[in-house]
């Protein structure tokens, strides 16, 4: 068995687990979002703002993926929602079996919206379906406008691209138009949102998108 | 053969290739630095500043690892040094065989200092020795102070930690002291440098470190 064979076997097992998860989330009408970005792009901060906006209207929960530390799940639990930290050890991505294993023990089995924050990595998580409704890639303005074309797979697969830390735009040489163009090339039907969790700008539009997607899922769309 | 067996076989093959590279670099007295960070931490910008400071004194060259685009190598070639882009396709790290394969064709066989910029990823490149003298982890102040403990392997293995984008410190809630403490815990004998390629702060100290390490290597230390 070659390296490629093993990788294909791993991905096939993940696909099967993800399909079972997706069916489960469909039956419960739980909207599931898989957030992927570099370390430090502001995924957890975006989720904190999301929870603050939506927790009175919906049953929310979160799964946090990290190599080490419980820090991110603790940040979300502090806001009063169930949040489970999956520690991957050395592994660079979440996989569907890890997610399936924690849903019930973590009290995440009956939610309106499950927010899955992947391990900070723009590359490896791209290949692992977690049964989500859609992937969201987060890119902060401090990372440079060359990133979509440098990491094309995730920008092509993510239905939503959130450009974060917009409050820092005056302080960095970031060409937003170039990012818009690259994202449009890689994902013509995608949605690009510009947010700042610090100022709150754009958080409403992001939460509206989640709310609309949840309504569509409940309607069986 | 299990997934773990395959991974061990891949890493063993990489170790063998890295050992051959290291012997080759030792014979030529080429100092080799392997830069690892998240996407967008400023590795290429740091290298541009390094080249500007050192190119008149030393024979410099660079290898740039990316999933896609020739952009980073082009940026360094513009400064007048040989720079070769390794496009990894989907792969999330450089490996020693990729580096070995390009040294001669790219005219990087007889340098004082070879700067290797790994694929933007804080996780996977950590395990792949490239025959370097030392690893450098770059962390920008916009990424948050929790990163060393979240990605402990690279911060333990990197002899040098460069905290970059120091010019943005007034605009972000980054606790530098916490980073210093975490890095000291993970790598007690490591060196932490604070730089801003935008203002030039700290670039002299970084280049002094490279110069001293090159002198030591030439002296056979």
Coordinates of C-alpha atoms in Angstrom, one line a residue:
Chain A
X1 CA 0.0 0.0 0.0
X2 CA 1.5 3.3 -1.1
X3 CA 1.3 6.7 0.7
X4 CA -1.3 7.7 -1.9
X5 CA -3.4 4.6 -1.2
X6 CA -3.4 5.3 2.5
X7 CA -4.4 8.9 2.0
X8 CA -7.2 7.8 -0.3
X9 CA -8.4 5.3 2.3
X10 CA -8.3 7.9 5.0
X11 CA -10.3 10.4 2.9
X12 CA -12.8 7.7 1.9
X13 CA -13.4 6.8 5.6
X14 CA -13.8 10.5 6.4
X15 CA -16.3 10.9 3.5
X16 CA -18.4 8.0 4.9
X17 CA -18.4 9.5 8.4
X18 CA -19.2 13.0 7.1
X19 CA -22.2 11.6 5.1
X20 CA -23.6 10.0 8.3
X21 CA -23.1 13.3 10.2
X22 CA -24.7 15.3 7.4
X23 CA -27.8 13.1 7.5
X24 CA -28.0 13.4 11.2
X25 CA -27.7 17.2 11.0
X26 CA -30.4 17.3 8.3
X27 CA -32.8 15.3 10.4
X28 CA -32.3 17.6 13.3
X29 CA -32.4 20.7 11.1
X30 CA -29.1 21.8 12.6
X31 CA -27.1 24.3 10.5
X32 CA -23.4 23.4 10.6
X33 CA -20.7 25.8 9.6
X34 CA -17.0 24.8 9.3
X35 CA -14.7 27.7 9.8
X36 CA -11.2 27.5 8.3
X37 CA -8.3 30.0 8.4
X38 CA -4.7 30.6 9.3
X39 CA -3.8 30.7 13.0
X40 CA -4.7 34.1 14.3
X41 CA -7.2 35.3 11.6
X42 CA -9.8 35.9 14.2
X43 CA -12.1 32.8 14.0
X44 CA -12.8 32.6 17.7
X45 CA -13.3 36.3 18.0
X46 CA -15.8 36.1 15.1
X47 CA -17.6 33.3 16.9
X48 CA -17.7 35.3 20.1
X49 CA -19.4 38.1 18.2
X50 CA -21.8 35.6 16.5
X51 CA -22.8 34.1 19.8
X52 CA -23.4 37.5 21.4
X53 CA -25.7 38.4 18.4
X54 CA -27.6 35.1 18.1
X55 CA -27.7 33.3 21.3
X56 CA -31.0 34.7 22.5
X57 CA -32.7 33.6 19.3
X58 CA -31.2 30.2 18.6
X59 CA -29.7 27.2 20.4
X60 CA -26.1 27.5 19.6
X61 CA -23.1 25.3 20.2
X62 CA -19.5 25.1 19.2
X63 CA -16.7 22.6 18.5
X64 CA -13.2 24.0 18.7
X65 CA -10.3 22.2 17.0
X66 CA -6.8 22.8 18.2
X67 CA -3.4 21.0 18.5
X68 CA -3.2 22.0 22.2
X69 CA -5.0 24.1 24.9
X70 CA -8.7 24.4 25.9
X71 CA -8.5 28.1 25.5
X72 CA -11.0 28.6 22.6
X73 CA -13.7 26.4 24.0
X74 CA -13.4 28.2 27.3
X75 CA -13.8 31.6 25.6
X76 CA -17.1 30.4 24.1
X77 CA -18.4 28.6 27.2
X78 CA -17.9 31.9 29.0
X79 CA -20.7 33.3 26.7
X80 CA -23.1 30.7 28.0
X81 CA -23.1 28.1 25.1
X82 CA -22.0 24.5 25.1
X83 CA -18.5 24.3 23.5
X84 CA -16.3 21.3 23.2
X85 CA -12.6 21.4 22.6
X86 CA -11.2 18.6 20.4
X87 CA -7.5 18.4 21.0
X88 CA -5.9 16.8 17.9
X89 CA -2.5 16.2 19.3
X90 CA -0.2 16.7 16.4
X91 CA -2.9 16.5 13.8
X92 CA -3.4 19.5 11.5
X93 CA -7.2 19.2 10.9
X94 CA -10.4 18.0 12.3
X95 CA -12.0 14.9 10.8
X96 CA -15.6 13.7 10.7
X97 CA -15.1 10.9 13.1
X98 CA -13.7 13.2 15.8
X99 CA -16.8 15.4 15.4
X100 CA -19.2 12.5 15.4
X101 CA -17.7 11.2 18.6
X102 CA -18.2 14.3 20.6
X103 CA -21.7 15.5 19.5
X104 CA -23.7 13.6 22.2
X105 CA -21.2 13.6 25.1
X106 CA -20.8 17.4 24.6
X107 CA -24.5 18.1 24.5
X108 CA -24.4 19.3 20.9
X109 CA -27.0 16.9 19.6
X110 CA -30.0 19.2 19.4
X111 CA -29.0 22.6 18.2
X112 CA -30.1 25.2 15.7
X113 CA -26.6 26.2 14.8
X114 CA -23.3 24.3 15.3
X115 CA -20.2 26.4 14.8
X116 CA -17.2 24.3 14.1
X117 CA -13.8 26.1 14.3
X118 CA -11.2 24.0 12.6
X119 CA -7.5 23.8 13.5
X120 CA -5.7 27.0 12.4
X121 CA -4.4 25.9 9.0
X122 CA -5.4 27.1 5.5
X123 CA -4.4 23.8 3.8
X124 CA -5.1 20.5 5.4
X125 CA -8.6 21.0 6.8
X126 CA -9.8 21.8 3.2
X127 CA -9.9 18.1 2.3
X128 CA -11.9 16.9 5.3
X129 CA -15.7 17.2 5.1
X130 CA -17.2 17.4 8.5
X131 CA -20.8 17.1 7.4
X132 CA -21.2 20.8 7.4
X133 CA -23.7 22.8 5.3
X134 CA -20.9 25.0 4.1
X135 CA -17.3 26.0 4.7
X136 CA -16.3 29.6 5.7
X137 CA -12.7 30.8 5.1
X138 CA -11.6 33.7 7.2
X139 CA -8.8 36.0 6.0
X140 CA -7.6 38.9 8.0
X141 CA -6.5 42.1 6.4
X142 CA -3.1 41.8 8.1
X143 CA -2.3 38.6 6.1
X144 CA -1.8 40.2 2.7
X145 CA -3.9 40.2 -0.4
X146 CA -2.0 37.4 -2.1
X147 CA -3.6 34.6 0.0
X148 CA -6.5 33.4 -2.1
X149 CA -4.4 32.5 -5.1
X150 CA -1.7 31.1 -2.8
X151 CA -4.2 28.8 -1.1
X152 CA -6.7 28.3 -3.9
X153 CA -8.3 25.1 -2.7
X154 CA -9.9 26.5 0.4
X155 CA -11.0 29.7 -1.3
X156 CA -12.6 27.6 -4.0
X157 CA -14.4 25.3 -1.6
X158 CA -15.6 27.9 0.9
X159 CA -19.0 29.2 0.1
X160 CA -18.4 32.2 2.3
X161 CA -15.2 34.3 2.6
X162 CA -15.0 36.5 5.6
X163 CA -12.4 39.3 5.5
X164 CA -11.7 40.0 9.1
X165 CA -10.0 42.7 11.2
X166 CA -11.3 45.4 8.8
X167 CA -10.6 47.9 11.6
X168 CA -6.8 47.4 10.9
X169 CA -7.2 48.3 7.2
X170 CA -5.8 51.8 7.6
X171 CA -2.6 50.4 9.1
X172 CA -1.7 47.7 6.6
X173 CA -0.9 47.6 2.8
X174 CA -3.9 45.3 2.0
X175 CA -5.5 45.6 -1.4
X176 CA -9.1 44.6 -0.8
X177 CA -10.0 44.8 -4.5
X178 CA -7.4 42.2 -5.3
X179 CA -8.8 39.8 -2.8
X180 CA -12.3 40.4 -4.1
X181 CA -11.1 39.6 -7.6
X182 CA -9.2 36.5 -6.6
X183 CA -12.1 35.1 -4.6
X184 CA -14.5 35.8 -7.4
X185 CA -12.2 33.9 -9.8
X186 CA -11.9 30.9 -7.4
X187 CA -15.5 30.9 -6.3
X188 CA -17.8 32.8 -8.6
X189 CA -21.0 32.0 -6.7
X190 CA -19.4 32.7 -3.3
X191 CA -20.2 35.5 -0.8
X192 CA -17.6 37.8 0.5
X193 CA -18.2 39.6 3.8
X194 CA -16.1 42.3 5.4
X195 CA -16.2 42.3 9.2
X196 CA -14.5 43.8 12.2
X197 CA -15.4 42.0 15.5
X198 CA -13.7 44.9 17.3
X199 CA -16.0 47.6 15.9
X200 CA -18.9 45.3 15.1
X201 CA -19.0 46.3 11.4
X202 CA -20.3 43.6 9.2
X203 CA -21.3 41.2 12.1
X204 CA -25.0 41.9 11.4
X205 CA -24.6 40.9 7.8
X206 CA -22.8 37.7 8.8
X207 CA -25.5 36.8 11.3
X208 CA -28.2 37.6 8.8
X209 CA -26.5 35.1 6.4
X210 CA -26.5 32.4 9.1
X211 CA -30.1 33.2 10.0
X212 CA -31.2 33.0 6.3
X213 CA -29.4 29.7 5.8
X214 CA -30.9 28.2 9.0
X215 CA -34.4 29.3 7.8
X216 CA -33.8 27.6 4.5
X217 CA -32.6 24.4 6.1
X218 CA -35.7 24.3 8.4
X219 CA -37.8 24.8 5.3
X220 CA -36.1 21.7 3.9
X221 CA -34.3 23.6 1.1
Chain B
X1 CA 0.9 -1.2 6.4
X2 CA -1.0 1.2 8.6
X3 CA -1.4 5.0 8.2
X4 CA 1.2 5.3 11.0
X5 CA 3.6 3.0 9.3
X6 CA 3.4 5.0 6.1
X7 CA 3.9 8.3 8.0
X8 CA 7.0 6.8 9.7
X9 CA 8.4 5.6 6.4
X10 CA 7.9 9.0 4.8
X11 CA 9.6 10.8 7.8
X12 CA 12.5 8.3 7.7
X13 CA 13.0 8.9 4.0
X14 CA 13.0 12.6 4.7
X15 CA 15.5 12.3 7.6
X16 CA 17.9 10.5 5.2
X17 CA 17.6 13.1 2.6
X18 CA 18.0 15.9 5.2
X19 CA 21.2 14.3 6.5
X20 CA 22.7 14.2 3.1
X21 CA 21.7 17.9 2.5
X22 CA 23.1 18.9 5.9
X23 CA 26.5 17.2 5.0
X24 CA 26.5 19.0 1.7
X25 CA 25.8 22.4 3.3
X26 CA 28.5 21.7 6.0
X27 CA 31.1 21.0 3.3
X28 CA 30.2 24.3 1.5
X29 CA 29.9 26.2 4.7
X30 CA 26.4 27.4 3.7
X31 CA 24.3 28.6 6.5
X32 CA 20.7 27.4 6.0
X33 CA 17.7 28.8 7.8
X34 CA 14.2 27.2 7.6
X35 CA 11.5 29.8 8.2
X36 CA 8.1 28.6 9.3
X37 CA 4.9 30.5 10.2
X38 CA 1.2 30.9 9.5
X39 CA 0.3 32.3 6.1
X40 CA 0.7 36.1 6.2
X41 CA 3.0 36.5 9.2
X42 CA 5.5 38.3 7.1
X43 CA 8.1 35.7 6.2
X44 CA 8.7 37.1 2.7
X45 CA 8.8 40.7 3.9
X46 CA 11.3 39.7 6.5
X47 CA 13.4 38.0 3.8
X48 CA 13.2 41.1 1.6
X49 CA 14.6 43.2 4.5
X50 CA 17.3 40.6 5.1
X51 CA 18.4 40.6 1.5
X52 CA 18.5 44.4 1.4
X53 CA 20.8 44.3 4.5
X54 CA 23.1 41.5 3.7
X55 CA 23.3 41.0 -0.1
X56 CA 26.4 43.2 -0.5
X57 CA 28.3 41.2 2.1
X58 CA 27.3 37.6 1.4
X59 CA 26.2 35.3 -1.4
X60 CA 22.5 34.9 -0.7
X61 CA 19.8 32.7 -2.2
X62 CA 16.3 31.6 -1.4
X63 CA 13.9 28.7 -1.8
X64 CA 10.2 29.6 -1.5
X65 CA 7.6 26.9 -0.8
X66 CA 4.0 27.5 -1.7
X67 CA 1.0 25.6 -2.7
X68 CA 0.6 27.8 -5.7
X69 CA 1.9 31.0 -7.3
X70 CA 5.5 32.1 -8.1
X71 CA 4.9 35.4 -6.3
X72 CA 7.3 35.1 -3.4
X73 CA 10.3 33.9 -5.5
X74 CA 9.6 36.8 -7.9
X75 CA 9.7 39.3 -5.0
X76 CA 13.2 38.1 -3.9
X77 CA 14.6 37.8 -7.5
X78 CA 13.6 41.5 -7.9
X79 CA 16.2 42.2 -5.2
X80 CA 18.9 40.5 -7.3
X81 CA 19.4 37.2 -5.6
X82 CA 18.7 33.7 -7.0
X83 CA 15.4 32.5 -5.7
X84 CA 13.6 29.3 -6.6
X85 CA 9.9 28.6 -6.1
X86 CA 8.9 25.1 -5.2
X87 CA 5.2 24.6 -5.9
X88 CA 4.0 21.8 -3.7
X89 CA 0.6 21.4 -5.4
X90 CA -1.6 20.4 -2.5
X91 CA 1.2 19.5 -0.1
X92 CA 1.3 21.5 3.1
X93 CA 5.1 21.5 3.7
X94 CA 8.5 21.3 2.0
X95 CA 10.5 18.1 2.3
X96 CA 14.2 17.5 2.0
X97 CA 14.0 15.7 -1.3
X98 CA 12.3 18.7 -2.9
X99 CA 15.0 21.0 -1.6
X100 CA 17.8 18.7 -2.7
X101 CA 16.3 18.4 -6.2
X102 CA 16.5 22.2 -6.9
X103 CA 19.8 23.3 -5.4
X104 CA 21.9 22.8 -8.5
X105 CA 19.4 23.6 -11.2
X106 CA 18.5 26.8 -9.4
X107 CA 22.1 27.9 -8.9
X108 CA 21.9 27.6 -5.1
X109 CA 24.9 25.3 -4.7
X110 CA 27.5 27.7 -3.6
X111 CA 26.1 30.3 -1.2
X112 CA 26.9 31.8 2.1
X113 CA 23.3 31.9 3.3
X114 CA 20.3 30.0 2.0
X115 CA 17.0 31.3 3.2
X116 CA 14.3 28.6 2.9
X117 CA 10.7 29.9 3.4
X118 CA 8.4 27.0 4.1
X119 CA 4.8 26.7 3.1
X120 CA 2.6 29.0 5.3
X121 CA 1.6 26.5 8.0
X122 CA 2.5 26.4 11.7
X123 CA 2.0 22.6 11.9
X124 CA 3.0 20.2 9.2
X125 CA 6.4 21.8 8.2
X126 CA 7.6 21.2 11.8
X127 CA 8.2 17.5 11.3
X128 CA 10.2 17.8 8.1
X129 CA 13.9 18.5 8.5
X130 CA 15.4 20.2 5.4
X131 CA 19.0 20.0 6.4
X132 CA 18.9 23.5 7.9
X133 CA 21.1 24.8 10.6
X134 CA 18.1 26.0 12.5
X135 CA 14.4 26.7 12.3
X136 CA 12.9 30.1 12.7
X137 CA 9.3 30.6 13.7
X138 CA 7.7 33.9 12.7
X139 CA 4.7 35.1 14.7
X140 CA 3.1 38.5 13.9
X141 CA 1.6 40.6 16.6
X142 CA -1.8 40.5 14.8
X143 CA -2.1 36.7 15.4
X144 CA -2.7 36.8 19.2
X145 CA -0.5 35.9 22.1
X146 CA -2.0 32.5 22.6
X147 CA -0.2 30.9 19.6
X148 CA 3.0 29.4 21.1
X149 CA 1.0 27.2 23.6
X150 CA -1.5 26.4 20.8
X151 CA 1.2 25.3 18.4
X152 CA 3.8 24.1 20.8
X153 CA 5.8 21.8 18.5
X154 CA 7.1 24.5 16.2
X155 CA 7.9 26.9 19.1
X156 CA 9.8 24.2 20.9
X157 CA 11.8 23.2 17.8
X158 CA 12.6 26.7 16.5
X159 CA 15.9 28.1 17.8
X160 CA 14.8 31.6 16.9
X161 CA 11.3 33.1 17.3
X162 CA 10.8 36.3 15.4
X163 CA 7.9 38.4 16.5
X164 CA 7.0 40.4 13.4
X165 CA 4.8 43.5 12.5
X166 CA 5.9 45.2 15.7
X167 CA 4.7 48.5 14.1
X168 CA 1.1 47.2 14.5
X169 CA 1.4 46.6 18.2
X170 CA -0.4 49.9 19.2
X171 CA -3.4 48.8 17.2
X172 CA -3.9 45.2 18.5
X173 CA -4.5 43.6 21.9
X174 CA -1.3 41.5 21.8
X175 CA 0.4 40.7 25.1
X176 CA 4.0 40.5 24.3
X177 CA 5.0 39.4 27.8
X178 CA 2.8 36.4 27.5
X179 CA 4.5 35.4 24.2
X180 CA 7.9 35.8 25.8
X181 CA 6.9 33.6 28.7
X182 CA 5.4 30.9 26.5
X183 CA 8.4 30.8 24.2
X184 CA 10.8 30.6 27.2
X185 CA 8.8 27.7 28.5
X186 CA 8.8 25.8 25.2
X187 CA 12.4 26.7 24.2
X188 CA 14.4 27.8 27.2
X189 CA 17.6 28.3 25.2
X190 CA 15.9 30.0 22.3
X191 CA 16.3 33.6 21.0
X192 CA 13.3 35.9 20.7
X193 CA 13.6 38.9 18.4
X194 CA 11.1 41.6 17.8
X195 CA 11.1 43.2 14.3
X196 CA 9.2 45.4 12.0
X197 CA 10.2 45.1 8.4
X198 CA 8.1 48.3 7.8
X199 CA 10.1 50.5 10.1
X200 CA 13.3 48.5 10.1
X201 CA 13.3 48.0 13.8
X202 CA 15.0 44.8 14.9
X203 CA 16.2 43.9 11.4
X204 CA 19.8 44.8 12.4
X205 CA 19.7 42.4 15.3
X206 CA 18.2 39.6 13.1
X207 CA 20.9 40.1 10.5
X208 CA 23.6 40.2 13.2
X209 CA 22.4 36.8 14.4
X210 CA 22.6 35.4 10.9
X211 CA 26.1 36.9 10.4
X212 CA 27.3 35.5 13.7
X213 CA 25.9 32.0 12.9
X214 CA 27.5 32.1 9.5
X215 CA 30.9 33.1 11.1
X216 CA 30.6 30.2 13.5
X217 CA 29.8 27.8 10.7
X218 CA 32.7 28.9 8.7
X219 CA 34.9 28.4 11.8
X220 CA 33.6 24.8 11.9
X221 CA 31.7 25.3 15.1

